[in-house]
Amino acid sequence: MPTKPEQEDVVIAEKNRAAEARTRILMSAARRFRSQGYVATTVREVADDAGMLLGSLQYRYAKKEVLLVAVMESAVERTTQAIRQAIADKHDVADRMRAAMTAYLDTLWCGDDALYVLLYDWRALKGGDRERAAQLHERLFALFDGLFYEAAGAGYISADIDIPTLRALWLGALNWTADHPPAKTAGEVSELLWTVLTEGASRRRIRAD
């Protein structure tokens, strides 16, 4: 009979194999969904790309919609983690906002297939699956909303500005760069957006300087 340490080693090895299989599946699915579209992609293609039997994939993800939501969830986890890490050692509100925008753009521009799927393929979902996707988006929105409320509390944003609407417009501008990358670094774009947010973009700002 295996000893307790040996049994624990077996459990750890099984968990590692399961995690590796999950990573392969989600990366393969994200790559397929982005390159040829969610609707055109079959679960068999994803299984082949991941190097596993179709039945093994379907055991983990019973339908393609569940797989799509899992890809989106992985994108939200990585993106929110990147933003939280970027702002962890920042205490000034302006520094936190700029760091968050830079981290988001870096993630968006690194070619993460799952993040593109999160941005564009949620429309293919219906019913409960679509509600789940909406909840994932809300996790990301809530993180940015919190930062915008911090900025408002520090006097950078007027109290009469609707924060969720402002955040939606701001994220829309950031997401636009996914397909139209500017000739600037993520830090430069973040600095520009922060300047426009806090000082405006009119000639009056230049004259005031």
Short mmCIF file of C-alpha atoms in Angstrom, two decimals:
data_model
loop_
_atom_site.label_atom_id
_atom_site.label_comp_id
_atom_site.label_asym_id
_atom_site.label_seq_id
_atom_site.Cartn_x
_atom_site.Cartn_y
_atom_site.Cartn_z
CA MET A 1 0.00 0.00 0.00
CA PRO A 2 1.36 3.46 -0.89
CA THR A 3 2.49 5.59 2.02
CA LYS A 4 0.73 8.88 2.79
CA PRO A 5 3.52 10.97 1.18
CA GLU A 6 3.32 8.77 -1.92
CA GLN A 7 -0.46 9.21 -2.07
CA GLU A 8 -0.03 12.97 -1.77
CA ASP A 9 2.50 12.92 -4.61
CA VAL A 10 -0.01 11.07 -6.79
CA VAL A 11 -2.71 13.63 -6.01
CA ILE A 12 -0.37 16.52 -6.80
CA ALA A 13 0.71 14.89 -10.06
CA GLU A 14 -2.92 14.37 -11.09
CA LYS A 15 -3.74 18.01 -10.31
CA ASN A 16 -0.75 19.16 -12.34
CA ARG A 17 -1.79 17.02 -15.31
CA ALA A 18 -5.34 18.37 -15.10
CA ALA A 19 -4.06 21.95 -14.98
CA GLU A 20 -1.77 21.35 -17.96
CA ALA A 21 -4.64 19.81 -19.94
CA ARG A 22 -6.89 22.77 -19.09
CA THR A 23 -4.22 25.20 -20.24
CA ARG A 24 -3.74 23.35 -23.54
CA ILE A 25 -7.48 23.26 -24.18
CA LEU A 26 -8.09 26.92 -23.41
CA MET A 27 -5.09 28.10 -25.43
CA SER A 28 -6.14 25.96 -28.40
CA ALA A 29 -9.74 27.14 -28.16
CA ALA A 30 -8.76 30.80 -27.88
CA ARG A 31 -6.44 30.53 -30.87
CA ARG A 32 -9.13 28.85 -32.99
CA PHE A 33 -11.91 31.21 -31.91
CA ARG A 34 -9.79 34.24 -32.72
CA SER A 35 -8.37 32.99 -36.02
CA GLN A 36 -11.46 31.48 -37.65
CA GLY A 37 -14.33 32.65 -35.44
CA TYR A 38 -16.26 30.98 -32.66
CA VAL A 39 -19.16 29.87 -34.87
CA ALA A 40 -16.89 28.27 -37.48
CA THR A 41 -14.78 26.41 -34.92
CA THR A 42 -15.67 22.85 -33.97
CA VAL A 43 -14.91 21.21 -30.66
CA ARG A 44 -13.10 18.45 -32.55
CA GLU A 45 -10.68 21.00 -34.01
CA VAL A 46 -9.93 22.30 -30.55
CA ALA A 47 -9.37 18.76 -29.27
CA ASP A 48 -7.01 17.98 -32.16
CA ASP A 49 -5.06 21.18 -31.55
CA ALA A 50 -4.80 20.36 -27.84
CA GLY A 51 -3.57 16.84 -28.63
CA MET A 52 -6.38 14.96 -26.92
CA LEU A 53 -9.38 12.83 -27.75
CA LEU A 54 -12.69 14.54 -28.40
CA GLY A 55 -14.31 12.63 -25.56
CA SER A 56 -11.66 13.81 -23.12
CA LEU A 57 -12.35 17.42 -23.99
CA GLN A 58 -16.11 16.97 -23.82
CA TYR A 59 -15.74 15.35 -20.41
CA ARG A 60 -14.27 18.64 -19.18
CA TYR A 61 -16.43 20.98 -21.28
CA ALA A 62 -19.79 19.47 -22.15
CA LYS A 63 -20.61 22.01 -24.86
CA LYS A 64 -18.84 24.63 -26.92
CA GLU A 65 -20.57 27.47 -25.09
CA VAL A 66 -19.08 26.31 -21.79
CA LEU A 67 -15.66 26.22 -23.43
CA LEU A 68 -16.09 29.78 -24.70
CA VAL A 69 -17.02 31.03 -21.24
CA ALA A 70 -13.98 29.26 -19.79
CA VAL A 71 -11.73 31.01 -22.32
CA MET A 72 -13.26 34.35 -21.36
CA GLU A 73 -12.79 33.61 -17.68
CA SER A 74 -9.10 32.88 -18.22
CA ALA A 75 -8.74 36.23 -19.98
CA VAL A 76 -10.40 38.11 -17.12
CA GLU A 77 -8.24 36.32 -14.55
CA ARG A 78 -4.99 37.21 -16.34
CA THR A 79 -6.02 40.78 -17.09
CA THR A 80 -7.25 41.64 -13.60
CA GLN A 81 -4.17 40.00 -12.11
CA ALA A 82 -1.89 42.09 -14.34
CA ILE A 83 -3.71 45.29 -13.35
CA ARG A 84 -3.67 44.47 -9.63
CA GLN A 85 0.04 43.70 -9.76
CA ALA A 86 0.72 46.95 -11.60
CA ILE A 87 -1.05 49.10 -9.02
CA ALA A 88 -0.07 47.14 -5.90
CA ASP A 89 2.87 49.39 -5.00
CA LYS A 90 1.26 52.63 -6.20
CA HIS A 91 -0.36 54.93 -3.66
CA ASP A 92 -0.92 58.11 -5.65
CA VAL A 93 -4.25 58.04 -7.51
CA ALA A 94 -2.77 59.38 -10.74
CA ASP A 95 -0.01 56.76 -10.67
CA ARG A 96 -2.55 54.00 -10.04
CA MET A 97 -4.74 55.08 -12.94
CA ARG A 98 -1.84 55.35 -15.37
CA ALA A 99 -0.39 52.02 -14.22
CA ALA A 100 -3.77 50.30 -14.62
CA MET A 101 -4.25 51.63 -18.15
CA THR A 102 -0.70 50.69 -19.10
CA ALA A 103 -1.10 47.15 -17.73
CA TYR A 104 -4.38 46.73 -19.60
CA LEU A 105 -2.84 47.91 -22.87
CA ASP A 106 0.23 45.71 -22.40
CA THR A 107 -2.08 42.72 -21.93
CA LEU A 108 -4.18 43.72 -24.92
CA TRP A 109 -1.17 44.21 -27.18
CA CYS A 110 0.73 41.07 -26.17
CA GLY A 111 -1.39 38.98 -28.53
CA ASP A 112 -3.43 37.18 -25.87
CA ASP A 113 -6.01 35.32 -27.97
CA ALA A 114 -8.33 34.85 -25.00
CA LEU A 115 -8.63 38.58 -24.39
CA TYR A 116 -9.68 39.15 -28.01
CA VAL A 117 -12.27 36.41 -27.59
CA LEU A 118 -13.53 38.15 -24.45
CA LEU A 119 -13.92 41.42 -26.33
CA TYR A 120 -15.62 40.14 -29.46
CA ASP A 121 -17.18 36.67 -29.11
CA TRP A 122 -19.51 37.15 -26.13
CA ARG A 123 -22.28 38.05 -28.61
CA ALA A 124 -22.37 34.42 -29.75
CA LEU A 125 -23.68 33.32 -26.35
CA LYS A 126 -27.30 33.15 -25.27
CA GLY A 127 -29.28 32.67 -22.08
CA GLY A 128 -27.37 31.65 -18.99
CA ASP A 129 -24.06 31.44 -20.84
CA ARG A 130 -24.41 35.05 -21.94
CA GLU A 131 -25.26 36.08 -18.38
CA ARG A 132 -22.10 34.33 -17.19
CA ALA A 133 -20.07 36.22 -19.80
CA ALA A 134 -21.65 39.48 -18.64
CA GLN A 135 -20.62 38.68 -15.07
CA LEU A 136 -17.04 38.17 -16.24
CA HIS A 137 -17.06 41.55 -17.96
CA GLU A 138 -18.42 43.10 -14.77
CA ARG A 139 -15.41 41.83 -12.82
CA LEU A 140 -13.14 43.80 -15.10
CA PHE A 141 -15.46 46.81 -15.14
CA ALA A 142 -15.65 46.86 -11.34
CA LEU A 143 -11.87 47.04 -11.07
CA PHE A 144 -11.72 50.09 -13.32
CA ASP A 145 -14.79 51.65 -11.71
CA GLY A 146 -13.02 51.48 -8.37
CA LEU A 147 -10.04 53.35 -9.78
CA PHE A 148 -12.25 56.00 -11.36
CA TYR A 149 -14.08 56.48 -8.06
CA GLU A 150 -10.69 56.91 -6.37
CA ALA A 151 -9.84 59.59 -8.92
CA ALA A 152 -13.17 61.30 -8.31
CA GLY A 153 -12.60 61.20 -4.57
CA ALA A 154 -9.19 62.82 -5.05
CA GLY A 155 -10.74 65.65 -7.05
CA TYR A 156 -9.54 64.60 -10.50
CA ILE A 157 -13.07 63.94 -11.79
CA SER A 158 -16.12 66.11 -11.20
CA ALA A 159 -18.70 64.69 -8.80
CA ASP A 160 -21.48 65.02 -11.38
CA ILE A 161 -19.78 62.68 -13.88
CA ASP A 162 -21.38 59.24 -14.24
CA ILE A 163 -18.48 56.89 -13.53
CA PRO A 164 -19.80 53.72 -15.25
CA THR A 165 -20.44 55.68 -18.45
CA LEU A 166 -17.01 57.31 -18.27
CA ARG A 167 -15.39 53.93 -17.71
CA ALA A 168 -17.26 52.42 -20.66
CA LEU A 169 -16.05 55.21 -22.94
CA TRP A 170 -12.51 54.92 -21.63
CA LEU A 171 -12.35 51.14 -22.05
CA GLY A 172 -13.83 51.54 -25.51
CA ALA A 173 -10.93 53.83 -26.41
CA LEU A 174 -8.41 51.36 -25.01
CA ASN A 175 -10.04 48.40 -26.76
CA TRP A 176 -10.05 50.28 -30.08
CA THR A 177 -6.25 50.09 -30.06
CA ALA A 178 -6.43 46.29 -30.25
CA ASP A 179 -7.19 46.54 -33.96
CA HIS A 180 -5.63 49.98 -34.52
CA PRO A 181 -2.33 49.99 -32.61
CA PRO A 182 -0.97 53.53 -32.27
CA ALA A 183 2.64 54.50 -32.89
CA LYS A 184 3.10 55.00 -29.16
CA THR A 185 3.98 52.86 -26.18
CA ALA A 186 1.34 51.73 -23.72
CA GLY A 187 2.75 54.17 -21.19
CA GLU A 188 2.54 57.07 -23.64
CA VAL A 189 -1.07 56.27 -24.51
CA SER A 190 -1.95 56.02 -20.83
CA GLU A 191 -0.32 59.37 -20.12
CA LEU A 192 -2.24 60.96 -23.00
CA LEU A 193 -5.57 59.58 -21.81
CA TRP A 194 -4.90 60.67 -18.24
CA THR A 195 -4.01 64.18 -19.42
CA VAL A 196 -7.19 64.42 -21.48
CA LEU A 197 -9.23 63.14 -18.54
CA THR A 198 -7.81 65.51 -15.95
CA GLU A 199 -6.83 68.58 -17.98
CA GLY A 200 -8.80 68.38 -21.21
CA ALA A 201 -7.56 68.64 -24.77
CA SER A 202 -8.56 72.20 -25.68
CA ARG A 203 -6.36 75.20 -26.45
CA ARG A 204 -7.41 76.71 -23.15
CA ARG A 205 -5.34 74.08 -21.36
CA ILE A 206 -2.26 75.00 -23.39
CA ARG A 207 -2.72 78.73 -22.74
CA ALA A 208 -3.21 78.06 -19.04
CA ASP A 209 0.15 76.30 -18.95
#
